[in-house]
Coordinates of C-alpha atoms and ligand atoms in Angstrom, one line a residue:
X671 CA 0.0 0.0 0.0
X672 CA 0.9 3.7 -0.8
X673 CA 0.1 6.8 0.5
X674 CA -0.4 9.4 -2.5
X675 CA -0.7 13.1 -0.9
X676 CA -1.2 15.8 -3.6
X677 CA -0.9 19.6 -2.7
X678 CA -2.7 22.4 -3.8
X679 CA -1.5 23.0 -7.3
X680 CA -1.7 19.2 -7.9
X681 CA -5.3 19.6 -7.9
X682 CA -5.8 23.2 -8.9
X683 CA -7.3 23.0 -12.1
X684 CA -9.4 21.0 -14.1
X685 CA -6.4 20.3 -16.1
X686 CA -4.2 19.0 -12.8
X687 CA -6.8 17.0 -11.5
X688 CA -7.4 15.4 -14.6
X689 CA -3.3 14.7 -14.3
X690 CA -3.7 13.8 -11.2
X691 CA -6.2 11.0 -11.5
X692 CA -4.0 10.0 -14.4
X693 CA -1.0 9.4 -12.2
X694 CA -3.2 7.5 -9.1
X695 CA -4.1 5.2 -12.3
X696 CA -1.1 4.2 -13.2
X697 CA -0.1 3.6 -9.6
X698 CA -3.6 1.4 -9.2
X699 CA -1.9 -2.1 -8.4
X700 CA 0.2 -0.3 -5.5
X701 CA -3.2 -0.1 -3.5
X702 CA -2.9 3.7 -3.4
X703 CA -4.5 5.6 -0.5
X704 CA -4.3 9.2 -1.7
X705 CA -4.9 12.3 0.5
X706 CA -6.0 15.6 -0.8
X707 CA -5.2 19.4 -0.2
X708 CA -7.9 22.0 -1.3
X709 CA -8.2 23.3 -4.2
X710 CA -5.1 25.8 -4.5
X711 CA -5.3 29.0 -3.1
X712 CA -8.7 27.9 -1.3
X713 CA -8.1 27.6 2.1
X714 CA -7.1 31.5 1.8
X715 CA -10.4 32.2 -0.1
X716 CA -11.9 30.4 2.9
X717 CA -9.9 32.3 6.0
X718 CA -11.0 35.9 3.8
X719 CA -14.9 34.7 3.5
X720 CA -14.4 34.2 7.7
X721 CA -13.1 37.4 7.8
X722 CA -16.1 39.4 5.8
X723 CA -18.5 37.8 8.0
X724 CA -16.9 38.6 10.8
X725 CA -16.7 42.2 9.6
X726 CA -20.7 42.1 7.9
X727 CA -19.2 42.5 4.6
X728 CA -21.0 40.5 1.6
X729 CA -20.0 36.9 -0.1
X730 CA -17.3 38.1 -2.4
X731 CA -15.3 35.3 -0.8
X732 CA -18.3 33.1 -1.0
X733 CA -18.8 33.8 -4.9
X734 CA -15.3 33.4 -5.7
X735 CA -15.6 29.8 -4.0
X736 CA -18.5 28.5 -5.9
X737 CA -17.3 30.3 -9.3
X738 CA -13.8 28.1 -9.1
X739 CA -15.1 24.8 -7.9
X740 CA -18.2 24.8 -10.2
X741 CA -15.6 25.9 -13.2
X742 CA -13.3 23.2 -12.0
X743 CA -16.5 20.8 -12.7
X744 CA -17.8 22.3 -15.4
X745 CA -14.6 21.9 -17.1
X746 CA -14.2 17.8 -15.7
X747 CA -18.1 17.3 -17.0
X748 CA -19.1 16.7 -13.8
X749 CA -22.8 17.3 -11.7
X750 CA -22.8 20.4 -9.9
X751 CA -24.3 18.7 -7.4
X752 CA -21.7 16.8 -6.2
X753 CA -20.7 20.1 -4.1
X754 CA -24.2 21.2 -3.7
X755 CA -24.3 19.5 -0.1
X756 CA -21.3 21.2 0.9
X757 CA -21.6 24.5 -1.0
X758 CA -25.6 25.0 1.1
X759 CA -23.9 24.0 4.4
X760 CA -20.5 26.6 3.8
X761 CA -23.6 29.4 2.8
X762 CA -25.4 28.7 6.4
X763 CA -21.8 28.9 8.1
X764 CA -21.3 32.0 6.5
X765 CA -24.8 33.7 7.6
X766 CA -25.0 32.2 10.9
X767 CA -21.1 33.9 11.6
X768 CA -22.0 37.1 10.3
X769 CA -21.2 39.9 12.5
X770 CA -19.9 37.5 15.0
X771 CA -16.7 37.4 17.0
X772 CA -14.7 35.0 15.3
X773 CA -12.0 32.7 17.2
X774 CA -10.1 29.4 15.9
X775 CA -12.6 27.1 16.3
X776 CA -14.9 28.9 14.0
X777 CA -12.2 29.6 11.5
X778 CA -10.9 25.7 11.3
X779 CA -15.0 24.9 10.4
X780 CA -14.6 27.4 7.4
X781 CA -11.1 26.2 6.0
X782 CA -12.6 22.7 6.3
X783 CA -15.0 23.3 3.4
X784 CA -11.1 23.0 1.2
X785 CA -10.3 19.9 1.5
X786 CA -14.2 18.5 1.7
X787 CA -15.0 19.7 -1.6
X788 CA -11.7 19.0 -3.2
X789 CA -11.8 15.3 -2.4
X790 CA -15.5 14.4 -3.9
X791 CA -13.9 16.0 -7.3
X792 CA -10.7 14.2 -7.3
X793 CA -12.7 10.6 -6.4
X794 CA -15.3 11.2 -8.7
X795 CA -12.7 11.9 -11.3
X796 CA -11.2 8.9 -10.4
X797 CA -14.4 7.4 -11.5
X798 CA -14.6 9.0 -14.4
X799 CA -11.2 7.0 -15.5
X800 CA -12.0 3.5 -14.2
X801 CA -10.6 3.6 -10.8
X802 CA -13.1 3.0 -8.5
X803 CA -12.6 5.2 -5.7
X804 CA -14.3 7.0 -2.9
X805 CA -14.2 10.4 -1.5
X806 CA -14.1 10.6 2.7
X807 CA -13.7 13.3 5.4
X808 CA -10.8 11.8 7.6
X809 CA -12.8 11.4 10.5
X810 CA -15.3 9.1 8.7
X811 CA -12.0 6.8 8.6
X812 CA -11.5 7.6 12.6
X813 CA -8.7 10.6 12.2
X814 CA -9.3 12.3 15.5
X815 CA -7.5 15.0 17.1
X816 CA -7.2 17.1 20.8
X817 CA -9.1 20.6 20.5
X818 CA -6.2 22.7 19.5
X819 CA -7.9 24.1 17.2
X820 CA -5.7 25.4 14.6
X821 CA -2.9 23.6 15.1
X822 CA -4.8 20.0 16.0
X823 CA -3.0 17.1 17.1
X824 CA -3.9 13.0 16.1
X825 CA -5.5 10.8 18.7
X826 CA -3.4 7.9 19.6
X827 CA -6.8 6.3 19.2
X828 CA -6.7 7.6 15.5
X829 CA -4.2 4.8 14.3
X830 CA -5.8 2.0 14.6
X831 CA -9.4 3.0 13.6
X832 CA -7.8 4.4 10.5
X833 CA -5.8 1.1 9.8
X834 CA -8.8 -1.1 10.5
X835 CA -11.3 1.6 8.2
X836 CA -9.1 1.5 5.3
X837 CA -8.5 -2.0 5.3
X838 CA -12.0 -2.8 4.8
X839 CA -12.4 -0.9 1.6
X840 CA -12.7 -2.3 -1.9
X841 CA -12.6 1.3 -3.6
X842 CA -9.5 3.9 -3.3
X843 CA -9.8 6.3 -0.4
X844 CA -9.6 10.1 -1.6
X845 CA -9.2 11.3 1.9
X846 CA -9.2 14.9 3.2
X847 CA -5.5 16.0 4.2
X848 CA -5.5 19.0 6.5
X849 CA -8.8 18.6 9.1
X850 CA -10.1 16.2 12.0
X851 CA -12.4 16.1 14.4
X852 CA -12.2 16.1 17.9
X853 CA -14.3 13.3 19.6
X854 CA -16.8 15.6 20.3
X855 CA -17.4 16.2 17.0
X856 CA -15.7 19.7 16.6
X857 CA -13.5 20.2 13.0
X858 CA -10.2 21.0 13.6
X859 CA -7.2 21.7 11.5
X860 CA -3.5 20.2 11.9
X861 CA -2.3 23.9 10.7
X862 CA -1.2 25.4 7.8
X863 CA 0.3 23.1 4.8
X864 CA -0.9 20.0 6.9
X865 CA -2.0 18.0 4.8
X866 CA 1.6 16.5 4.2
X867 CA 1.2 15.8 8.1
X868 CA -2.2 13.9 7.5
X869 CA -0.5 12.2 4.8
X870 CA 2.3 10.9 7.0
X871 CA -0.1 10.0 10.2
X872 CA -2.2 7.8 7.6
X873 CA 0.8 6.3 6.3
X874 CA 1.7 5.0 9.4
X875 CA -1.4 4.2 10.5
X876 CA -1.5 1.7 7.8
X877 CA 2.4 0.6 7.8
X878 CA 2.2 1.5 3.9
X879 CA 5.4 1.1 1.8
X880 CA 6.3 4.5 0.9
X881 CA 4.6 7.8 1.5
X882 CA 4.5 10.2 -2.0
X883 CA 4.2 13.7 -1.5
X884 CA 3.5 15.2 -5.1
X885 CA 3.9 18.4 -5.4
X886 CA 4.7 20.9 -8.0
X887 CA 8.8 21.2 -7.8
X888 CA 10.6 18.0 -8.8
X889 CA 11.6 17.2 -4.6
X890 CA 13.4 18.6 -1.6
X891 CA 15.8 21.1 -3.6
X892 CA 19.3 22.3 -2.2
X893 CA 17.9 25.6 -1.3
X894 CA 14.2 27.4 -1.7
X895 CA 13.7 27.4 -5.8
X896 CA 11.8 30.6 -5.5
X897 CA 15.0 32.6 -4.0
X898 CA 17.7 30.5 -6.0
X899 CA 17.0 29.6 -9.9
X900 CA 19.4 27.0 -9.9
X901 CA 18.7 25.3 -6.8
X902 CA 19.5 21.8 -7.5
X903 CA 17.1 18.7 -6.7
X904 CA 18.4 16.6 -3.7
X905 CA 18.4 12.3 -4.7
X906 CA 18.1 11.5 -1.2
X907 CA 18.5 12.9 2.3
X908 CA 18.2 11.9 5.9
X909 CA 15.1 12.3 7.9
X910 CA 16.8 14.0 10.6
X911 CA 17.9 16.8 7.5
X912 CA 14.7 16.6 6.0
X913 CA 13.1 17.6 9.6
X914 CA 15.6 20.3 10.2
X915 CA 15.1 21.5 6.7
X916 CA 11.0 21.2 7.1
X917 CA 11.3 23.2 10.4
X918 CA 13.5 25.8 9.6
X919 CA 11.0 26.8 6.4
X920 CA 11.4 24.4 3.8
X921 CA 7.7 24.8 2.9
X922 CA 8.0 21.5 0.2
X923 CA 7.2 19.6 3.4
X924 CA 5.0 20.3 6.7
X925 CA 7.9 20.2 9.7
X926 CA 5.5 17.3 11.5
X927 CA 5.4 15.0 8.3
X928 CA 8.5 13.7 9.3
X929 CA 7.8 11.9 12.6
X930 CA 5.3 9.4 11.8
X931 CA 7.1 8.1 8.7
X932 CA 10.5 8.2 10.6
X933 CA 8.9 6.0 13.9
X934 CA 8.0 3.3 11.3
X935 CA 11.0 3.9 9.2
X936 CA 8.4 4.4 6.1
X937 CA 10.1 6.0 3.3
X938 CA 9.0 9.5 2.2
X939 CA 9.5 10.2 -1.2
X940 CA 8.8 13.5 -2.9
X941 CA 7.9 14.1 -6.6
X942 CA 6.8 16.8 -9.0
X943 CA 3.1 15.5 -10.5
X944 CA 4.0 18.4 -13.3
X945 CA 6.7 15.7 -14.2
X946 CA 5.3 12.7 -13.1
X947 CA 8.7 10.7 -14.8
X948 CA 10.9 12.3 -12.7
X949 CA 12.6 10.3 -9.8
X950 CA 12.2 12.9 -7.5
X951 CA 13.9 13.2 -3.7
X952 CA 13.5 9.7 -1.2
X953 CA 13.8 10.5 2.5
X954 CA 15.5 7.5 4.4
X955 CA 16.7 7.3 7.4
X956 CA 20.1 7.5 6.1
X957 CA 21.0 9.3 3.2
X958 CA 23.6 7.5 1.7
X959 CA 27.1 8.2 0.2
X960 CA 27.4 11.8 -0.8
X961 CA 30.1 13.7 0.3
X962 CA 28.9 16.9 0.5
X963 CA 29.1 18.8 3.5
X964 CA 26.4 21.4 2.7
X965 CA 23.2 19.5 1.7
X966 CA 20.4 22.2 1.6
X967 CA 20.3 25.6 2.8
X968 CA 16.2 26.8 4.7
X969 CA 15.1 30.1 5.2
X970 CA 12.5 30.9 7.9
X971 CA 11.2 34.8 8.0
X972 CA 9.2 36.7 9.8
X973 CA 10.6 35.5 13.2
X974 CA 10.9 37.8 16.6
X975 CA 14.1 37.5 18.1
X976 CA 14.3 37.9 21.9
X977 CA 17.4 39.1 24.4
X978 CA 17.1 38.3 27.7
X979 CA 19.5 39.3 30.3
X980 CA 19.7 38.9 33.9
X981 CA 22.7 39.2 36.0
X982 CA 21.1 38.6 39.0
X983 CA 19.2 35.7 38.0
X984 CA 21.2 34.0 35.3
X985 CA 23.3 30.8 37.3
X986 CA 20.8 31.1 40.1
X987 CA 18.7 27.2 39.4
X988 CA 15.0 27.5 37.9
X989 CA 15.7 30.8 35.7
X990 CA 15.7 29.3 32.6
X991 CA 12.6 26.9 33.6
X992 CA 10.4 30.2 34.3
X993 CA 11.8 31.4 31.1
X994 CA 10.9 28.9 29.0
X995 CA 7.7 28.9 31.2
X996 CA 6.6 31.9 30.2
X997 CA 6.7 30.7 26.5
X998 CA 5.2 27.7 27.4
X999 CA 2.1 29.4 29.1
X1000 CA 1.0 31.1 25.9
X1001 CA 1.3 28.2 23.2
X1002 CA 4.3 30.0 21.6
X1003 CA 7.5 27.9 20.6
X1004 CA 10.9 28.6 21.0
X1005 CA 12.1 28.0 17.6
X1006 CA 16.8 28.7 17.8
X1007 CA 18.4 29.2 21.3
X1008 CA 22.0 30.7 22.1
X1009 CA 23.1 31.2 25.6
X1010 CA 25.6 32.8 27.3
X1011 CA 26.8 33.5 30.8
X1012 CA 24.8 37.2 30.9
X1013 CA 22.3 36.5 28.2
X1014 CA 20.1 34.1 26.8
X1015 CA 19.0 34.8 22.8
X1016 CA 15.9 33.1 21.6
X1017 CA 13.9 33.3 18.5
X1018 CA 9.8 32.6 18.4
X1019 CA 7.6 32.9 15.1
X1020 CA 6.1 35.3 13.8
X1021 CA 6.1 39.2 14.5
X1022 CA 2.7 39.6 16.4
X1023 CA 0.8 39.4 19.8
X1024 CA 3.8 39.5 22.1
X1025 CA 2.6 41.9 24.5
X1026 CA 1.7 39.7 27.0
X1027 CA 4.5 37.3 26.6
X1028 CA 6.8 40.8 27.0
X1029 CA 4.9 42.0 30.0
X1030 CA 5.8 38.9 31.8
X1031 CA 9.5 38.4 30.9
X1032 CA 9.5 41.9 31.6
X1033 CA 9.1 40.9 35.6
X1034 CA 11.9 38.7 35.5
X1035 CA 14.4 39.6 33.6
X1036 CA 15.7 42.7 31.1
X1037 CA 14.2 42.5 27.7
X1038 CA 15.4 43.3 24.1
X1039 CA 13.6 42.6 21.7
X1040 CA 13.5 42.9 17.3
X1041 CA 10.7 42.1 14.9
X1042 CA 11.4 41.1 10.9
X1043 CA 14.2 38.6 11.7
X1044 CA 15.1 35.4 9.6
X1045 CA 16.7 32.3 10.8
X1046 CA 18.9 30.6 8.2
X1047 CA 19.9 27.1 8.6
X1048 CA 22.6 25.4 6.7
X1049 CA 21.8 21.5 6.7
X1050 CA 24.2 18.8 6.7
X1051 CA 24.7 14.9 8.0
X1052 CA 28.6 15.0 7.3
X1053 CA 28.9 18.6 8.7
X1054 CA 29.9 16.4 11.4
X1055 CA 32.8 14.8 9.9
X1056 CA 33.8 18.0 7.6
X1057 CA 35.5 20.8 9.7
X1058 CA 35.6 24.2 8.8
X1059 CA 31.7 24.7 7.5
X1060 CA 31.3 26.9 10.1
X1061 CA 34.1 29.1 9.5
X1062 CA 33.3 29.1 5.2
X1063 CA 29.4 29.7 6.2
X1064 CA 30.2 32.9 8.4
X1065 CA 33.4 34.0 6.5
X1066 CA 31.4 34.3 3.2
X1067 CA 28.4 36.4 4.5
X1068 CA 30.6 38.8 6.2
X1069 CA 32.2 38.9 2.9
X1070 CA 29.1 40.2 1.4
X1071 CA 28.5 42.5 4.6
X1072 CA 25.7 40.2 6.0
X1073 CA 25.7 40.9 10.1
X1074 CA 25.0 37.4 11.7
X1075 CA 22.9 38.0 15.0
X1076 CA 22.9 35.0 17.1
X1077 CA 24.5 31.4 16.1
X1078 CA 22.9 28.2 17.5
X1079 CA 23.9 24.9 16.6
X1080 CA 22.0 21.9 17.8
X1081 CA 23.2 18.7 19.5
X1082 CA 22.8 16.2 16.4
X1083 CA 25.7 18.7 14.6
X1084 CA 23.9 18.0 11.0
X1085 CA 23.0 21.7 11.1
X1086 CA 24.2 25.5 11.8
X1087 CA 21.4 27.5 12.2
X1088 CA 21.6 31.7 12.2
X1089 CA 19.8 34.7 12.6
X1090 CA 20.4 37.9 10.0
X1091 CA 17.9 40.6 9.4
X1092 CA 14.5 39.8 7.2
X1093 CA 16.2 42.4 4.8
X1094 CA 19.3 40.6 4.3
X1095 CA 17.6 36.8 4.6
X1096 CA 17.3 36.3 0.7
X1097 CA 20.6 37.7 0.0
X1098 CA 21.9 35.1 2.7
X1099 CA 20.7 32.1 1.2
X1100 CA 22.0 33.5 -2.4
X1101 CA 25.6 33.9 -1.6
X1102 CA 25.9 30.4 0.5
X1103 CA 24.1 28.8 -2.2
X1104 CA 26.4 29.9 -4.7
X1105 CA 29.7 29.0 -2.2
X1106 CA 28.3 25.4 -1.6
X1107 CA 26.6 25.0 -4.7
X1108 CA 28.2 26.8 -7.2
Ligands
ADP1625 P1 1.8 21.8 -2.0 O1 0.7 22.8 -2.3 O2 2.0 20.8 -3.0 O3 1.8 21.3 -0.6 P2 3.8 23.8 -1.2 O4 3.6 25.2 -1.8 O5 3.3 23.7 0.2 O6 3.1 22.7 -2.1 O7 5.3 23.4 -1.2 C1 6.0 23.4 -2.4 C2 6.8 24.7 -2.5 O8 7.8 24.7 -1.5 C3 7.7 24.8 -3.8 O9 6.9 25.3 -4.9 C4 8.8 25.7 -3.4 O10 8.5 27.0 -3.8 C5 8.8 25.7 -1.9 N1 10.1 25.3 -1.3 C6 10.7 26.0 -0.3 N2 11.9 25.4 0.0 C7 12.0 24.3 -0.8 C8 13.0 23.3 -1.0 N3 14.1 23.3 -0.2 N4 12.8 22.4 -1.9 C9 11.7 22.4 -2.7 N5 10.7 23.3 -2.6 C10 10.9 24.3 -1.6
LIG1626 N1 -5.1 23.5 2.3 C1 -4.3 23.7 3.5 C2 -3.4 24.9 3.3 O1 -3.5 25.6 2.3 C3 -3.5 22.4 3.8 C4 -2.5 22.0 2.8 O2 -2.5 22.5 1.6 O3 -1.6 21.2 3.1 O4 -2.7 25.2 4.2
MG1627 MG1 2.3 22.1 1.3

């Protein structure tokens, strides 16, 4: 059995999901279980209809919504009504939230409408073709999560009742990537890009053989193909580089995706369904002979970087558990660390709603703090074995008159991680790309 996960842009069109179905087809005698993001662009057009009726404005959101599904199956020669189930319930969402105080909860119901709709197309396309196969929310197939909404975590539970659901099928699953359901029945989501993540739970779940991610880049690239034309396609890495790569904002892959697959030593592999031929990148747990030092360079921006100083406490025991307490109390992760005997330097996501995290380091300790930073993180297994890295990774930015903030590198050695300013972060990742890369 394989798990076949296709993102946004794999199903974004008529024309890709007509691909799509095409390339489940010819994996038919794999048993494939595939696993669907929305339609691209959709949970977005979701999150802005939340926020007009939030605000009272009208449907433009809503319109939008039904104008590029029903194109979509207009265009597959499909029934309208296929979506009509989903389309009146997203309408009565919308009016019933109108003018109401909107939270997470309410938000994950609205972005689950993605991945619902998106799934009954790509099954019933399937059809279409001669593949029998069947559309399901995940929780129809027992994916539960904990109430965080948002950023929703799988039931233990979950495993089995998904192994035992999909083992009694005769038809392929097109499941929902992305959303659960708590057992009390709420919708949930696993966070953004998650689907990858719902991919990978599944995939264990079922011990399948190999977990596909198709996306619409040929695999895990050397460095973020958007900043760097020439970033190369990576044959095979490590999960530990993979995970370090997925964390530190390699957005090919969801930063969770890793765990499940890794726990069962399930292969990930992931390939470009624009170029279905191509071999794409396998994650393993070892990567094999290559003797490159530098494997892939990941570029996380928009991060808050936090100096905290505290002669009087720093050395006395228990300071940095209220520290990290303080974090800890208001759901927000430490993401790089650096310490020193005066200071400690720590980095979180994202650039807002720090008041209250402020206010309270504030009481213990001396606070400096800058928004817009950008972690970069230079990924390697045989960094470990290859001295110097560090020194060539430092030398040439200051070359190019990057300033390098704070320097963190963690105990497994297959990575240096580094904060410069969000200004300089693209410019970074060029001029290391070309030293290690050419
Ligand atoms: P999907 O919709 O298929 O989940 P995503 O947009 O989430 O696709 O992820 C694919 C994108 O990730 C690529 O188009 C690319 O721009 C970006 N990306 C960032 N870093 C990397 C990297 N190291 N290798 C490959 N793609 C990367
Ligand atoms: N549709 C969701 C998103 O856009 C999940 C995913 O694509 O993986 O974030
Ligand atoms: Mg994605």
């Amino acid at each position: 059995m394989i798990i076949m996960k296709f993102g946004g842009t794999s199903v974004g069109s008529a024309e890709r999901i007509r691909n799509t179905a095409k390339i489940v087809k010819s994996n038919a005698k794999k048993r494939p279980v595939v696993v669907v993001s929305a339609v691209a662009k959709m949970t977005d057009a979701l999150i802005m209809l939340a926020n007009e009726c939030r605000e009272g404005k009208g449907n433009s959101a809503l319109e939008h919504i039904k104008k590029i599904h029903y194109g979509i199956l207009g265009q597959l020669g499909l029934n309208n009504e296929l979506l009509e189930h989903d389309m009146a319930e997203l309408e009565n969402l919308a009016s019933k939230s109108k003018n109401k105080k909107s939270d997470s909860r309410l938000l994950d119901c609205f972005q689950s409408f993605g991945e619902r709709m998106s799934s009954k197309i790509v099954a019933a396309q399937l059809n279409k073709i001669g593949v029998k196969a069947r559309a399901f929310d995940s929780w129809d197939l027992g994916f539960l999560t904990n109430s965080e909404f948002g950023n929703a975590e799988p039931l233990e539970a979950s495993h089995a009742r998904i192994k035992n659901s999909i083992r009694k099928l005769d038809a392929v699953p097109v499941i929902t990537g992305f959303i659960g359901k708590t057992e009390n029945g709420e919708i949930t989501t696993l966070g953004r890009g998650g689907s990858d993540y719902t991919a990978a739970i599944i995939g264990a779940a079922v011990d399948a053989d190999e977990i596909q991610i198709w996306t619409d880049v040929d695999g895990i690239m050397s460095t973020d193909p958007r900043i760097v034309k020439n970033a190369k396609t990576l044959d095979k890495i490590s999960f530990a580089e993979a995970s370090e790569l997925a964390y530190f904002g390699a957005k090919v892959l969801h930063p969770k995706t890793i765990l499940p697959a890794m726990d069962k030593g399930i292969p990930v592999r992931v390939l470009n369904s624009f170029n279905p031929k191509n071999k794409g990148t396998t994650i393993l747990k070892k990567s094999g002979k290559n003797h490159r030092a530098v494997k892939a360079i990941a570029c996380k921006k928009n991060v808050t970087r936090i100096n905290v100083d505290s002669k009087r406490m720093l050395g006395a025991y228990g300071f940095l558990a209220r520290l990290f307490d303080v974090f800890a109390e208001h759901k927000r992760s430490v993401d790089v660390v650096s310490t020193s005997e005066v200071s400690v330097s720590l980095t979180i996501d994202g650039n807002g709603n720090l008041e209250p995290i402020l206010g309270k380091l504030k009481d213990i300790a001396n606070i400096d703090m800058a928004k817009n930073k950008a972690i970069i993180c230079v990924v390697g297994e045989n960094m470990r074995q290859i001295p110097g890295i560090a020194g060539i990774t430092f030398s040439t930015l200051g070359k190019d008159g990057i300033n390098v903030e704070m320097i963190s590198q963690g105990a497994s050695q297959i990575n240096i991680t580094f904060i410069v300013d969000g200004k300089d972060a693209e410019k970074a990742v060029k001029v290391l790309h070309r030293e290690y890369f050419g």
